[in-house]
CSV table of C-alpha atoms in Angstrom, one decimal:
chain,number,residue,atom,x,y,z
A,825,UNK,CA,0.0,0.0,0.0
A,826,UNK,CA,2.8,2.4,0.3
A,827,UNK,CA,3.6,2.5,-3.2
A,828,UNK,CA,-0.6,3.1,-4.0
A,829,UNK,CA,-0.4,5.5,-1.2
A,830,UNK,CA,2.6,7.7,-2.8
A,831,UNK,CA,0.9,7.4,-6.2
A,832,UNK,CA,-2.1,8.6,-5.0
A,833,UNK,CA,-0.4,11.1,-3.5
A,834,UNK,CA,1.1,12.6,-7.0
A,835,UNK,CA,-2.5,12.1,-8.6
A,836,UNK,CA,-3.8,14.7,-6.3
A,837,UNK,CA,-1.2,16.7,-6.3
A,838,UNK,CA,-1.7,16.4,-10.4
A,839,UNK,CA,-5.2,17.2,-9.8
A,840,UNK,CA,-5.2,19.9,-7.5
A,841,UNK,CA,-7.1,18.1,-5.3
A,842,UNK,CA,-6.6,17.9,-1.7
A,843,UNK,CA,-8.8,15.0,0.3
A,844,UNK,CA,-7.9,11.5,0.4
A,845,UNK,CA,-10.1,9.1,-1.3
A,846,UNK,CA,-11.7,6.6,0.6
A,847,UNK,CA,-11.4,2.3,-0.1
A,848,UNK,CA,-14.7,-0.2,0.7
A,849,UNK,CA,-13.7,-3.4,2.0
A,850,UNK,CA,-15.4,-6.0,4.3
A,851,UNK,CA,-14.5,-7.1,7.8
A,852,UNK,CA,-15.6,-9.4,10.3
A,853,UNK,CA,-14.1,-6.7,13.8
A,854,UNK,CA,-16.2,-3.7,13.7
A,855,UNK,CA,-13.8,-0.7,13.3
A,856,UNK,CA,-13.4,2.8,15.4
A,857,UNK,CA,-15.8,4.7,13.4
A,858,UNK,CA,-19.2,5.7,12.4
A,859,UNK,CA,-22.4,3.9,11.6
A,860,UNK,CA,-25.9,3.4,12.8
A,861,UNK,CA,-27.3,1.5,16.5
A,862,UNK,CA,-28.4,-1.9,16.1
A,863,UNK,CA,-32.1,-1.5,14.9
A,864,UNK,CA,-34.9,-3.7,13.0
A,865,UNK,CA,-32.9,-7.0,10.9
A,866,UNK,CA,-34.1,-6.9,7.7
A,867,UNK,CA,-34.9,-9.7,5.6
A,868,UNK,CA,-37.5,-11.2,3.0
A,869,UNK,CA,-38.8,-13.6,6.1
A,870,UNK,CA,-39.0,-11.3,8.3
A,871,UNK,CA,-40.9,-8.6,6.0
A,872,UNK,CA,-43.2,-11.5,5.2
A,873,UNK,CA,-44.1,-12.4,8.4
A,874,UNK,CA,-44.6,-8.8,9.1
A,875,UNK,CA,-42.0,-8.7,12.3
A,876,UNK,CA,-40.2,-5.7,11.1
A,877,UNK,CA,-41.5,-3.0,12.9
A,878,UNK,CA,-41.5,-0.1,10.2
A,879,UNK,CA,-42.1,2.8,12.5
A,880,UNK,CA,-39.0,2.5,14.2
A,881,UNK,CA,-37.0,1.5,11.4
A,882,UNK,CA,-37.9,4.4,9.8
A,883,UNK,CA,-37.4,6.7,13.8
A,884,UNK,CA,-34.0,5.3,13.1
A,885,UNK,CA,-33.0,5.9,9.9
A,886,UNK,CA,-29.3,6.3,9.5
A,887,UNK,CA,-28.2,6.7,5.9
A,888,UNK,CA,-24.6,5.2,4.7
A,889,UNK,CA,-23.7,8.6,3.3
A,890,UNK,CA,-24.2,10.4,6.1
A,891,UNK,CA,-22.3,8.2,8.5
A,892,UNK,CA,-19.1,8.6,5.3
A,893,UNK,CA,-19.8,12.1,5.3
A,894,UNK,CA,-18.5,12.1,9.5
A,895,UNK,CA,-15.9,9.9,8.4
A,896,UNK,CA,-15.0,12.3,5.8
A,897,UNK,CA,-15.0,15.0,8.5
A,898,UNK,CA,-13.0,12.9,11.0
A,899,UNK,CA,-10.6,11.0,9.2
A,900,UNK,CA,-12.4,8.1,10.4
A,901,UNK,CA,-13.8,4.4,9.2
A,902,UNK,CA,-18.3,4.2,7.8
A,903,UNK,CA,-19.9,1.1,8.3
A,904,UNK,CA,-22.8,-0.8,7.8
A,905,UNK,CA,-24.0,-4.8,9.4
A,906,UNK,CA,-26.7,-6.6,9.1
A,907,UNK,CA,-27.6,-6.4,12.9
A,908,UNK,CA,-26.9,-2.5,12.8
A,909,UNK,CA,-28.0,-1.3,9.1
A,910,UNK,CA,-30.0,1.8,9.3
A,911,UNK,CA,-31.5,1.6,6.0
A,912,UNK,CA,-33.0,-1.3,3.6
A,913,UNK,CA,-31.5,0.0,1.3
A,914,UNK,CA,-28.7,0.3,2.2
A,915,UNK,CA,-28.3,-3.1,3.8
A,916,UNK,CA,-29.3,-4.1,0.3
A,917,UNK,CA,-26.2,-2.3,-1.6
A,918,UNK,CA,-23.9,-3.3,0.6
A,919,UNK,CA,-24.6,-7.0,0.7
A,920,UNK,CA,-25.5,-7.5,3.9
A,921,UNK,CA,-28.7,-9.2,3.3
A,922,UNK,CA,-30.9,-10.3,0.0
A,923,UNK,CA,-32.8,-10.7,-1.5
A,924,UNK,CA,-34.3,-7.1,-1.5
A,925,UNK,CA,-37.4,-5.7,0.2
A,926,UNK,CA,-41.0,-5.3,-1.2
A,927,UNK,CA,-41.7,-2.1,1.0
A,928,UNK,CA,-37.8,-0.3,-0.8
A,929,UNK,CA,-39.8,-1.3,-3.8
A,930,UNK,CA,-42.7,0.6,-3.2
A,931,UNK,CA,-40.8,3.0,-1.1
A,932,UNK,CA,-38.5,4.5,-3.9
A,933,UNK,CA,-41.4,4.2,-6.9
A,934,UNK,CA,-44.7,5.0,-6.3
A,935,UNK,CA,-45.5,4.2,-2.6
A,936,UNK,CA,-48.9,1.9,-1.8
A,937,UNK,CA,-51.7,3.1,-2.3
A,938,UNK,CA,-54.4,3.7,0.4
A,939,UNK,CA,-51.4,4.4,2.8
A,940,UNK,CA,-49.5,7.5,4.1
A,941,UNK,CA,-46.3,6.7,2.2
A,942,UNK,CA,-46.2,8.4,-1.3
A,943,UNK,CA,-43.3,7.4,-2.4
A,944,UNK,CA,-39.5,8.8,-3.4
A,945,UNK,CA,-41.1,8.4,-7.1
A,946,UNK,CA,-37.0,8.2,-8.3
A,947,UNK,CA,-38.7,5.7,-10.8
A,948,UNK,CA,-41.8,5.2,-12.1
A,949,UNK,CA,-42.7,1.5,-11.3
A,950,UNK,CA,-42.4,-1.0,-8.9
A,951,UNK,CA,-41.6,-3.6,-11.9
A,952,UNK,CA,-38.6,-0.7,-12.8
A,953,UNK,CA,-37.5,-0.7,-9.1
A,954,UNK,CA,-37.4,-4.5,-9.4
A,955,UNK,CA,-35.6,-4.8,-12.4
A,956,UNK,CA,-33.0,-2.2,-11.1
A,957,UNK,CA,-32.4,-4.0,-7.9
A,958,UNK,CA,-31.9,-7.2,-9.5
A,959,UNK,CA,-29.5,-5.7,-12.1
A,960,UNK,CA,-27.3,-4.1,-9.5
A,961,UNK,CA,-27.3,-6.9,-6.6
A,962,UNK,CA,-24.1,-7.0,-5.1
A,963,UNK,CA,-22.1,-10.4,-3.9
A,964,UNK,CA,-23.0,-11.3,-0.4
A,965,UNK,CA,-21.1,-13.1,1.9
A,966,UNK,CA,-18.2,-10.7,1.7
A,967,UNK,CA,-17.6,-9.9,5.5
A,968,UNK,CA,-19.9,-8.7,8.6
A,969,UNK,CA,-19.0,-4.9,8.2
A,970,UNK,CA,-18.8,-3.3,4.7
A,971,UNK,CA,-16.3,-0.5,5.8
A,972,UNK,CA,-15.0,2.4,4.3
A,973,UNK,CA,-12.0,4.9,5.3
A,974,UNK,CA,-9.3,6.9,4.2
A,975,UNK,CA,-6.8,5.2,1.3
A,976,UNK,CA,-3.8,6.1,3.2
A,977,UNK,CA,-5.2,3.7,6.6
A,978,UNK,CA,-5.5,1.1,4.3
A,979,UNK,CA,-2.6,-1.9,4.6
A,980,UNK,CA,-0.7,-5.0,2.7
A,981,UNK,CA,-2.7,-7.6,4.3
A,982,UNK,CA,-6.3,-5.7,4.0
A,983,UNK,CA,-6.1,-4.1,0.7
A,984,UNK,CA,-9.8,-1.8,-0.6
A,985,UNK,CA,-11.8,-3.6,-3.2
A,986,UNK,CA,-12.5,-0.1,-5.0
A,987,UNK,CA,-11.5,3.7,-4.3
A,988,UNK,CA,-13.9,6.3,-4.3
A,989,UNK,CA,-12.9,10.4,-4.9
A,990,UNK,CA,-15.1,13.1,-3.3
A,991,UNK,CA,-14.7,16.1,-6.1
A,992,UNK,CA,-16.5,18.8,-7.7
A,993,UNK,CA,-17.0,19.2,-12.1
A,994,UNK,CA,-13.4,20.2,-12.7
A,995,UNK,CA,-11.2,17.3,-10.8
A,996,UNK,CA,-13.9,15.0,-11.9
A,997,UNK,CA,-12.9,15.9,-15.6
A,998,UNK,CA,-9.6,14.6,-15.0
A,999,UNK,CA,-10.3,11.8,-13.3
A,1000,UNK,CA,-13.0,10.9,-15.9
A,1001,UNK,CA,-10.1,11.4,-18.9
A,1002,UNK,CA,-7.9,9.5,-17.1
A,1003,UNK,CA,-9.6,6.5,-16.4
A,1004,UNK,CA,-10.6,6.1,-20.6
A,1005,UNK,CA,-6.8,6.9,-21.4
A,1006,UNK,CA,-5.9,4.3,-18.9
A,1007,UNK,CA,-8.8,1.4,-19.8
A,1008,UNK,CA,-8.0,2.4,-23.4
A,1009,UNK,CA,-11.9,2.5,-23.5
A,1010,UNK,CA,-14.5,5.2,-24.5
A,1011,UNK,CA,-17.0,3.3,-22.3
A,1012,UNK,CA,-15.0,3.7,-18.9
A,1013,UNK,CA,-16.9,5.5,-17.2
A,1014,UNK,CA,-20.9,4.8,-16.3
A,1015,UNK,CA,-23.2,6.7,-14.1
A,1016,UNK,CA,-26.3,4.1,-13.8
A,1017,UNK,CA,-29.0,5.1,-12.3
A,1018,UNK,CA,-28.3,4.2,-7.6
A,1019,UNK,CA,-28.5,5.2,-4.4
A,1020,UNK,CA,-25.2,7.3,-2.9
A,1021,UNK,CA,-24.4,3.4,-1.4
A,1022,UNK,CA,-25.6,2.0,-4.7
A,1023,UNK,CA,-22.7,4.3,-6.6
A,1024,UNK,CA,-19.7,4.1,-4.0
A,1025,UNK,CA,-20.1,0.4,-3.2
A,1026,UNK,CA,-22.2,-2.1,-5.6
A,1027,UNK,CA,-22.1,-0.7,-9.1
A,1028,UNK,CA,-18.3,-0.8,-9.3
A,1029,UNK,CA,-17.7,-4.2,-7.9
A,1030,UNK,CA,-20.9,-5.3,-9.9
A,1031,UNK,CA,-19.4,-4.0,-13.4
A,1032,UNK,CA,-16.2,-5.7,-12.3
A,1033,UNK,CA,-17.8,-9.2,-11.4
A,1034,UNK,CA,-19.2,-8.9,-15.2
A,1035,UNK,CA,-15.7,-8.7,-16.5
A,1036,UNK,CA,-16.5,-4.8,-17.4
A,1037,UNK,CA,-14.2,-3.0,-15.1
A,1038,UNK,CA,-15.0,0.6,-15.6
A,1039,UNK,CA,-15.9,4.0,-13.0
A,1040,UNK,CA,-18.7,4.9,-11.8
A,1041,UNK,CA,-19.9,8.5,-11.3
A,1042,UNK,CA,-22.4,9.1,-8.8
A,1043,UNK,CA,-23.9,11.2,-6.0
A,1044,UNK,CA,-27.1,11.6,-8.1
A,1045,UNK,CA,-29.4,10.6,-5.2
A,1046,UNK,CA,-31.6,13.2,-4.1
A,1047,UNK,CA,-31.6,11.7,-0.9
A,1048,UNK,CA,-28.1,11.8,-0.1
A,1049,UNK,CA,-27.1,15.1,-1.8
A,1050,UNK,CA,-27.3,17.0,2.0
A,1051,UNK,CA,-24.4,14.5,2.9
A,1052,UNK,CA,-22.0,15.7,0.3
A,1053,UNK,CA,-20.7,19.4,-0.4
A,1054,UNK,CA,-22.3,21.6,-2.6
A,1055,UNK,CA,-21.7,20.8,-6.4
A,1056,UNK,CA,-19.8,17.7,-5.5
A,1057,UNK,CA,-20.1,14.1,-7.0
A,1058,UNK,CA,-18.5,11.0,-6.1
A,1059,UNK,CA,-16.2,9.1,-8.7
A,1060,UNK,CA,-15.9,5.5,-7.7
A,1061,UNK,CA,-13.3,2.9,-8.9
A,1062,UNK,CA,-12.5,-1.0,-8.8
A,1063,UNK,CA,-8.8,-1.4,-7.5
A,1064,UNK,CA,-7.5,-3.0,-10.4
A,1065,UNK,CA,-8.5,-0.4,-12.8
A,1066,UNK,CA,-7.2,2.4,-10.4
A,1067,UNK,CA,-3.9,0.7,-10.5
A,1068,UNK,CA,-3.7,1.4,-14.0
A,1069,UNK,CA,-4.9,4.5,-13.5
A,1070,UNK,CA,-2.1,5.4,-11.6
A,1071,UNK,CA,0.2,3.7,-13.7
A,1072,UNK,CA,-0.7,6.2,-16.8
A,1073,UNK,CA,-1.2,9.0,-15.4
A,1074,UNK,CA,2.0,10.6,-16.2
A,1075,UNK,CA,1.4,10.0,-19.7
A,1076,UNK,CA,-1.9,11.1,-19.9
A,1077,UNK,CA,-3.6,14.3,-20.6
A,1078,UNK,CA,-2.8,15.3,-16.8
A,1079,UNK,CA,0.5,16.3,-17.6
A,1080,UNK,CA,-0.3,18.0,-20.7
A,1081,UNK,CA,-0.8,21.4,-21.5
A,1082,UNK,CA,-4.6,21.7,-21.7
A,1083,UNK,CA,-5.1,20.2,-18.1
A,1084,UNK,CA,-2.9,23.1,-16.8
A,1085,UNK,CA,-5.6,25.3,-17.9
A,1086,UNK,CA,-8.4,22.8,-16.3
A,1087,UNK,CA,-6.1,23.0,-12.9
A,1088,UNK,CA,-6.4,27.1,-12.5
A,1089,UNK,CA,-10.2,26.1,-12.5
A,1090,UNK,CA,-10.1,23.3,-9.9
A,1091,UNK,CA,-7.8,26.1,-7.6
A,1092,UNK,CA,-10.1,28.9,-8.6
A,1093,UNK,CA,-13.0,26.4,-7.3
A,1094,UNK,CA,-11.5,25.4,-3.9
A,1095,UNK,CA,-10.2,29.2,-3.4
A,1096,UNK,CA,-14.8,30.1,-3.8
A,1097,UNK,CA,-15.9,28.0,-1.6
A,1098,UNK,CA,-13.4,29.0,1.1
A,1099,UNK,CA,-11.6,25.5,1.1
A,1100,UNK,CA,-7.5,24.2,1.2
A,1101,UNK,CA,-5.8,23.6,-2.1
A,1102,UNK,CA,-2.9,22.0,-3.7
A,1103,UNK,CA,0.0,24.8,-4.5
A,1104,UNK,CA,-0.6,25.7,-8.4
């Protein structure tokens, strides 16, 4: 990790960006961090026997994005169980139970009729809902906490599965050129319809499983936008294609004369909203 850790290092210095990306990977210790109080298990069995009391899952709703934005803050681990998930959803995303549940299908569509909940309506269906939970399924199985924290706390033995950059428009365009320059593919970088969790942690290793390693640009989720800064997406990579990324970067367009121009406008971006920057 110290080599990925010094190249990662000289990517954001390329970029002009200045926070540390964060790495997912699974556990079985809970670590020194952020996520939500045990709750309500969730599970097909359970939802069909109608044990899950909805009220207080939804009292104590904790969202995935939210406990990464603390980390974020703190320089700390997020994390998600079974026993203490937060959220069906994300649960779901994470892999920490399947298969999905009827009421996140009626919950992000169109709600139930004749009841108090309307609905997210972020698509227009249950049957789309469906057909989008199925398609982005992640493996289960993986580990008791899906974790994620800081690149640089990362070691040898524990490597991240995928790497995921907090950044506004302008960083994002490098990081987008670089990963097709680096994949040596026009079609390296996706943005599929998810939730933040959806985005960080089960598309990439999803589009990996498939043998179609590629990015995954997110942060589209209405829901989770108040966790991340104003204007700023998320940009979410499988390990192996990082490694190349970082491998090419310093014969990419990053150390070329067009992205100097690009770099005044990532320093003239941190400098407006009042935040540290990398030394032009």
């Amino acid at each position: 990790m110290k080599t990925l850790n010094m190249q990662t290092q000289r990517l954001m210095e390329l970029l002009g960006h200045d926070e540390t990306p964060f790495g997912v990977y699974y556990a079985d210790v809970k670590p020194d961090g952020y996520g939500p109080k045990p709750g309500e298990i969730f599970s097909r069995e359970r939802e069909v026997a109608g044990t899950i009391n909805w009220q207080a899952a939804f009292a104590n709703f904790t969202c995935l994005i939210g406990s990464i934005w603390l980390a974020r803050k703190k320089k700390k681990a997020a994390w998600i169980s079974h026993e203490a998930c937060g959220c069906m959803g994300g649960g779901f995303f994470t892999g920490m139970y399947a298969p999905y549940l009827d009421m996140n299908v009626h919950y992000v569509s169109t709600g139930i009729p004749g009841t108090p909940m309307e609905g997210e309506h972020y698509l227009p269906s249950p049957e789309s809902m469906r057909a989008f939970m199925e398609d982005s399924a992640p493996e289960l199985g993986r580990g008791k906490y899906c974790i994620l924290k800081p690149l640089d706390q990362f070691t040898d033995e524990n490597p991240p599965l995928s790497i995921t950059f907090f950044a506004r428009p302008e960083v994002l365009t490098g990081l987008h050129s670089l990963t097709s320059y680096a994949a040596g593919s026009h079609n390296a970088v996706v943005s599929p319809f998810g939730a933040g969790c959806t985005s960080i942690v089960a598309w990439p290793l999803v589009y990996e499983k498939r043998g179609m390693a590629c990015a995954v640009l997110g942060g589209f989720d209405p829901s989770a936008r108040k966790f991340l800064k104003t204007d700023e997406l998320t940009f979410s990579i499988p390990l192996a294609l990082y490694r190349k990324m970082l491998d090419a970067m310093e014969t990419s367009a990053l150390t070329r004369h067009t992205w100097e121009g690009v770099r005044k406008k990532v320093l003239k971006s941190a400098r407006a909203w009042g935040e540290a920057a990398a030394d032009a």
